[in-house]
Tab-separated table of C-alpha atoms in Angstrom:
chain	number	residue	atom	x	y	z
A	1	MET	CA	-22.288	134.909	26.306
A	2	THR	CA	-18.808	135.393	27.607
A	3	SER	CA	-15.336	135.773	26.234
A	4	PRO	CA	-11.988	136.177	27.993
A	5	ASP	CA	-11.278	139.867	28.571
A	6	SER	CA	-7.598	139.316	27.820
A	7	LEU	CA	-8.304	138.087	24.315
A	8	PRO	CA	-9.315	141.047	22.153
A	9	SER	CA	-9.502	138.854	19.035
A	10	ALA	CA	-12.121	136.588	20.590
A	11	THR	CA	-15.671	137.911	20.527
A	12	ASP	CA	-19.160	137.024	21.697
A	13	ASP	CA	-21.050	138.574	18.800
A	14	SER	CA	-19.002	138.570	15.598
A	15	ALA	CA	-15.652	137.917	13.971
A	16	ALA	CA	-15.313	141.483	12.709
A	17	ASP	CA	-12.621	142.577	15.124
A	18	ALA	CA	-10.491	139.522	14.407
A	19	SER	CA	-10.484	140.202	10.666
A	20	ALA	CA	-10.168	144.010	10.759
A	21	HIS	CA	-6.384	143.886	10.427
A	22	SER	CA	-6.554	142.226	6.975
A	23	PRO	CA	-9.417	143.816	5.015
A	24	ALA	CA	-7.899	142.796	1.684
A	25	THR	CA	-8.134	139.097	2.475
A	26	ALA	CA	-10.976	136.719	3.223
A	27	PRO	CA	-12.131	136.760	6.844
A	28	PRO	CA	-10.679	134.019	9.044
A	29	PRO	CA	-12.755	130.911	9.726
A	30	ALA	CA	-15.197	131.438	12.572
A	31	LEU	CA	-15.084	128.935	15.426
A	32	LEU	CA	-17.649	128.575	18.200
A	33	LEU	CA	-16.331	127.256	21.501
A	34	VAL	CA	-18.998	126.082	23.949
A	35	GLU	CA	-17.214	125.361	27.242
A	36	ASP	CA	-18.128	126.374	30.796
A	37	ASP	CA	-14.726	125.808	32.439
A	38	ALA	CA	-13.299	129.340	32.664
A	39	LEU	CA	-9.625	128.379	32.768
A	40	LEU	CA	-9.896	125.842	29.951
A	41	SER	CA	-11.958	128.139	27.764
A	42	SER	CA	-9.485	130.992	28.242
A	43	THR	CA	-6.634	128.711	27.212
A	44	LEU	CA	-8.510	127.367	24.198
A	45	CYS	CA	-9.500	130.842	23.045
A	46	SER	CA	-5.820	131.856	23.164
A	47	VAL	CA	-4.827	128.750	21.201
A	48	PHE	CA	-7.505	129.176	18.551
A	49	CYS	CA	-6.850	132.890	18.136
A	50	ALA	CA	-3.144	132.121	17.684
A	51	GLU	CA	-4.201	129.754	14.886
A	52	GLY	CA	-5.808	132.723	13.109
A	53	LEU	CA	-9.408	131.823	13.895
A	54	ALA	CA	-12.223	134.188	14.815
A	55	VAL	CA	-13.404	132.729	18.119
A	56	THR	CA	-16.793	133.091	19.755
A	57	HIS	CA	-17.064	131.640	23.245
A	58	LEU	CA	-20.263	130.633	25.029
A	59	ALA	CA	-20.210	129.230	28.549
A	60	ASP	CA	-23.897	128.446	28.888
A	61	GLY	CA	-25.644	125.556	27.166
A	62	ALA	CA	-28.956	127.379	26.890
A	63	ALA	CA	-27.280	130.301	25.108
A	64	ALA	CA	-25.568	127.923	22.682
A	65	LEU	CA	-28.847	126.107	22.062
A	66	ALA	CA	-30.572	129.387	21.256
A	67	ARG	CA	-27.711	130.410	18.955
A	68	LEU	CA	-27.594	127.149	16.975
A	69	ALA	CA	-31.069	125.647	17.068
A	70	ALA	CA	-33.006	128.213	15.087
A	71	SER	CA	-31.176	128.384	11.777
A	72	ARG	CA	-28.231	127.006	9.839
A	73	ASP	CA	-27.114	130.591	9.143
A	74	HIS	CA	-25.042	130.750	12.322
A	75	GLY	CA	-21.858	131.619	10.409
A	76	PHE	CA	-19.477	129.140	12.055
A	77	ALA	CA	-17.042	126.939	10.174
A	78	LEU	CA	-16.475	124.682	13.196
A	79	ILE	CA	-18.056	124.092	16.605
A	80	VAL	CA	-16.055	122.777	19.571
A	81	LEU	CA	-18.646	121.555	22.030
A	82	ASP	CA	-18.302	120.404	25.624
A	83	LEU	CA	-20.989	117.903	26.620
A	84	ASN	CA	-21.359	118.736	30.310
A	85	LEU	CA	-22.842	122.246	30.315
A	86	PRO	CA	-25.229	124.297	32.451
A	87	GLY	CA	-28.591	125.194	30.931
A	88	ALA	CA	-28.586	122.552	28.190
A	89	SER	CA	-26.318	119.589	27.593
A	90	GLY	CA	-23.969	119.353	24.662
A	91	LEU	CA	-25.975	116.403	23.342
A	92	GLU	CA	-29.151	118.513	23.345
A	93	ILE	CA	-27.347	121.257	21.446
A	94	LEU	CA	-25.922	118.805	18.930
A	95	ALA	CA	-29.285	117.134	18.317
A	96	ALA	CA	-30.956	120.500	17.738
A	97	LEU	CA	-28.196	121.643	15.375
A	98	ARG	CA	-28.365	118.473	13.284
A	99	GLN	CA	-32.070	118.966	12.704
A	100	HIS	CA	-31.217	121.632	10.129
A	101	ASP	CA	-27.443	121.607	9.692
A	102	ARG	CA	-25.671	118.388	8.733
A	103	GLN	CA	-22.531	120.012	7.351
A	104	THR	CA	-20.905	122.216	9.969
A	105	PRO	CA	-18.280	120.017	11.669
A	106	VAL	CA	-18.635	119.495	15.411
A	107	LEU	CA	-15.787	118.365	17.665
A	108	ILE	CA	-17.088	117.224	21.046
A	109	LEU	CA	-15.096	117.345	24.280
A	110	THR	CA	-15.904	114.537	26.702
A	111	ALA	CA	-14.781	113.220	30.062
A	112	ARG	CA	-12.130	110.522	29.818
A	113	GLY	CA	-14.410	107.685	30.902
A	114	ALA	CA	-17.637	108.861	29.240
A	115	ILE	CA	-17.625	106.307	26.423
A	116	GLU	CA	-21.426	106.266	26.189
A	117	ASP	CA	-21.472	110.042	25.689
A	118	ARG	CA	-18.889	109.782	22.917
A	119	VAL	CA	-20.876	107.107	21.121
A	120	ARG	CA	-24.130	109.027	21.591
A	121	GLY	CA	-22.484	112.186	20.287
A	122	LEU	CA	-21.198	110.403	17.182
A	123	ASP	CA	-24.620	108.870	16.588
A	124	LEU	CA	-26.177	112.342	16.780
A	125	GLY	CA	-23.780	113.597	14.095
A	126	ALA	CA	-20.595	114.791	15.798
A	127	ASP	CA	-17.636	114.607	13.431
A	128	ASP	CA	-14.887	113.909	15.948
A	129	TYR	CA	-14.245	113.822	19.680
A	130	LEU	CA	-11.455	114.415	22.153
A	131	ALA	CA	-11.409	113.090	25.722
A	132	LYS	CA	-10.342	115.312	28.609
A	133	PRO	CA	-7.635	115.835	29.637
A	134	PHE	CA	-6.131	116.217	26.189
A	135	VAL	CA	-2.919	117.483	24.671
A	136	LEU	CA	-3.332	120.900	23.051
A	137	ASP	CA	-1.258	119.865	20.042
A	138	GLU	CA	-3.722	117.072	19.301
A	139	LEU	CA	-6.680	119.418	19.661
A	140	GLU	CA	-5.078	121.909	17.271
A	141	ALA	CA	-4.371	119.137	14.754
A	142	ARG	CA	-7.956	117.884	14.867
A	143	VAL	CA	-9.345	121.399	14.499
A	144	ARG	CA	-7.122	122.049	11.489
A	145	ALA	CA	-8.119	118.731	9.913
A	146	LEU	CA	-11.845	119.392	10.334
A	147	LEU	CA	-11.521	122.925	8.981
A	148	ARG	CA	-9.584	121.669	5.943
A	149	ARG	CA	-12.188	119.020	5.214
A	150	HIS	CA	-15.024	121.489	5.659
A	151	ALA	CA	-13.366	123.995	3.321
A	152	THR	CA	-12.777	121.271	0.740
A	153	LEU	CA	-16.410	120.173	0.902
A	154	GLN	CA	-17.639	123.742	0.526
A	155	ALA	CA	-15.367	124.365	-2.472
A	156	SER	CA	-16.510	121.140	-4.074
A	157	GLN	CA	-20.165	122.018	-3.570
A	158	GLN	CA	-19.675	125.454	-5.086
A	159	ALA	CA	-17.864	124.002	-8.101
A	160	SER	CA	-20.412	121.290	-8.833
A	161	GLN	CA	-24.030	120.542	-8.104
A	162	GLN	CA	-23.535	116.800	-8.493
A	163	PRO	CA	-25.020	114.719	-5.666
A	164	ALA	CA	-22.866	112.866	-3.154
A	165	PRO	CA	-21.581	109.504	-4.402
A	166	SER	CA	-24.086	106.701	-4.193
A	167	LEU	CA	-23.382	103.684	-2.064
A	168	GLY	CA	-23.854	101.548	-5.160
A	169	ILE	CA	-26.149	100.707	-8.070
A	170	ALA	CA	-26.068	96.931	-7.821
A	171	PRO	CA	-29.422	95.576	-6.582
A	172	ARG	CA	-27.695	93.238	-4.141
A	173	LEU	CA	-24.160	92.796	-2.812
A	174	THR	CA	-23.233	89.647	-0.905
A	175	LEU	CA	-20.180	88.635	1.113
A	176	GLY	CA	-20.637	85.354	2.946
A	177	SER	CA	-23.717	85.707	5.128
A	178	LEU	CA	-23.703	89.528	4.812
A	179	THR	CA	-26.012	91.028	2.196
A	180	PHE	CA	-26.466	94.661	1.253
A	181	GLU	CA	-29.390	95.974	-0.784
A	182	PRO	CA	-28.383	99.520	-1.822
A	183	LEU	CA	-31.745	100.414	-3.331
A	184	ASN	CA	-33.472	99.644	-0.026
A	185	ALA	CA	-30.538	100.802	2.142
A	186	ARG	CA	-30.815	97.508	4.011
A	187	PHE	CA	-28.301	95.024	5.404
A	188	LEU	CA	-28.979	91.389	6.206
A	189	LEU	CA	-26.731	89.150	8.267
A	190	ALA	CA	-27.564	85.438	8.036
A	191	GLU	CA	-30.877	86.528	6.442
A	192	ALA	CA	-31.795	88.598	9.511
A	193	PRO	CA	-32.055	92.412	9.256
A	194	LEU	CA	-28.951	94.167	10.563
A	195	ALA	CA	-30.078	97.493	11.997
A	196	LEU	CA	-27.330	100.117	11.837
A	197	PRO	CA	-27.140	103.844	12.621
A	198	PRO	CA	-26.854	105.894	9.400
A	199	ARG	CA	-23.101	106.504	9.527
A	200	GLU	CA	-22.251	102.874	10.275
A	201	GLN	CA	-24.520	101.808	7.430
A	202	ARG	CA	-22.772	104.112	4.988
A	203	LEU	CA	-19.335	102.916	6.080
A	204	LEU	CA	-20.294	99.263	5.799
A	205	GLY	CA	-21.887	99.979	2.428
A	206	CYS	CA	-18.592	101.400	1.212
A	207	LEU	CA	-16.588	98.501	2.653
A	208	ILE	CA	-18.759	95.814	1.082
A	209	GLN	CA	-18.388	97.500	-2.292
A	210	HIS	CA	-14.630	97.078	-1.882
A	211	ALA	CA	-14.803	93.652	-0.241
A	212	GLY	CA	-11.486	91.835	-0.457
A	213	GLU	CA	-9.376	94.996	-0.763
A	214	PRO	CA	-8.169	97.385	1.939
A	215	VAL	CA	-9.747	100.852	2.036
A	216	ASP	CA	-7.808	103.639	3.725
A	217	LYS	CA	-9.445	106.223	5.982
A	218	ALA	CA	-9.339	109.024	3.431
A	219	ARG	CA	-11.059	106.978	0.745
A	220	LEU	CA	-13.512	105.487	3.210
A	221	THR	CA	-14.492	108.944	4.439
A	222	ARG	CA	-14.742	110.378	0.922
A	223	GLU	CA	-16.825	107.577	-0.545
A	224	ALA	CA	-19.039	106.963	2.479
A	225	PHE	CA	-19.848	110.591	3.255
A	226	GLY	CA	-19.227	112.397	-0.015
A	227	GLU	CA	-19.832	116.126	0.251
A	228	GLU	CA	-22.028	115.975	3.332
A	229	GLU	CA	-19.810	115.677	6.396
A	230	ALA	CA	-16.230	116.221	7.559
A	231	VAL	CA	-15.938	113.107	9.703
A	232	GLY	CA	-12.804	112.882	11.859
A	233	ASP	CA	-10.402	109.966	12.216
A	234	ASN	CA	-11.461	109.281	15.810
A	235	ALA	CA	-15.064	108.909	14.677
A	236	ILE	CA	-14.089	106.552	11.854
A	237	GLU	CA	-12.195	104.363	14.332
A	238	VAL	CA	-15.226	104.207	16.648
A	239	TYR	CA	-17.571	103.258	13.805
A	240	VAL	CA	-15.186	100.570	12.555
A	241	HIS	CA	-14.858	99.157	16.077
A	242	ARG	CA	-18.620	98.988	16.436
A	243	LEU	CA	-19.065	97.358	13.028
A	244	ARG	CA	-16.436	94.785	13.940
A	245	LYS	CA	-18.387	93.956	17.112
A	246	ARG	CA	-21.644	93.641	15.170
A	247	LEU	CA	-20.065	91.135	12.794
A	248	GLU	CA	-18.612	88.967	15.562
A	249	GLY	CA	-19.654	85.312	15.318
A	250	SER	CA	-20.395	85.549	11.601
A	251	ASP	CA	-18.325	84.481	8.617
A	252	VAL	CA	-17.495	88.102	7.796
A	253	ASN	CA	-14.548	89.891	9.364
A	254	LEU	CA	-13.491	93.543	9.349
A	255	ARG	CA	-9.733	93.626	9.660
A	256	THR	CA	-7.243	96.484	10.051
A	257	ILE	CA	-4.212	96.222	7.783
A	258	ARG	CA	-1.492	98.486	9.085
A	259	GLY	CA	-0.570	101.189	6.605
A	260	LEU	CA	-3.279	100.214	4.112
A	261	GLY	CA	-6.640	100.581	5.807
A	262	TYR	CA	-9.642	98.416	6.594
A	263	LEU	CA	-10.447	95.132	4.861
A	264	LEU	CA	-13.891	93.505	4.828
A	265	GLU	CA	-13.502	89.818	4.046
A	266	GLN	CA	-15.165	86.448	4.348
A	267	THR	CA	-13.406	84.234	6.850
A	268	MET	CA	-12.242	80.783	5.828
A	269	ASP	CA	-13.581	79.170	9.007
A	270	THR	CA	-17.351	79.709	9.055
A	271	SER	CA	-17.826	77.694	12.224
A	272	ALA	CA	-16.600	80.536	14.486
């Protein structure tokens, strides 16, 4: 485990040093950065520390895998994870983490053209992604957004033991040739099973419940994922794009309405 020597508030083992200056307040959120590029990691540690976060940096994939795979009690509020790492890939680390921890948000860093890696990372449970090279302001904004959502989910869970919202109680929802059976968690398109990854299924389940009306990102995220995950806007856009592709050629369309959200509707021309 390594950490830039010039950053005394970043640590390899704990966030104690970063919070020692304010013992009367709650400790700062702990962030794990897994990145093997020395220059980039040094810059990111400086940025995150300036944001008031307690940063732990690991440059080796095997070390990160060992740190995250064993238990959900790793103590991090957010994980920023590069995918191309020595020792173990970021996808291996993410898959191992999600075996026992579905809640800690993960922001993956990918190469600009690695679309397959982004999609695979989202399917494995990443909450957002950012393609390299990126603008630091955007990274900071996405980190803040994920931390806010995670804090809100934790507060909500502590205040209430109610389960996450159900995708619906109706035995069958139908829009054109698209059918959703909530009790069986099954979609049919033109009477044929429509196999979807879990997150896409939950999003489409939410959209079909609101068929004919636009659903904005905040509501879509809240109703589809409830208190389980802090899914980022980039991830939502990827899932919507993939759902739109899956519905191509049918009489059901998923349309973006600027300023209002996403609208699932039956098209007038069913011959397309």
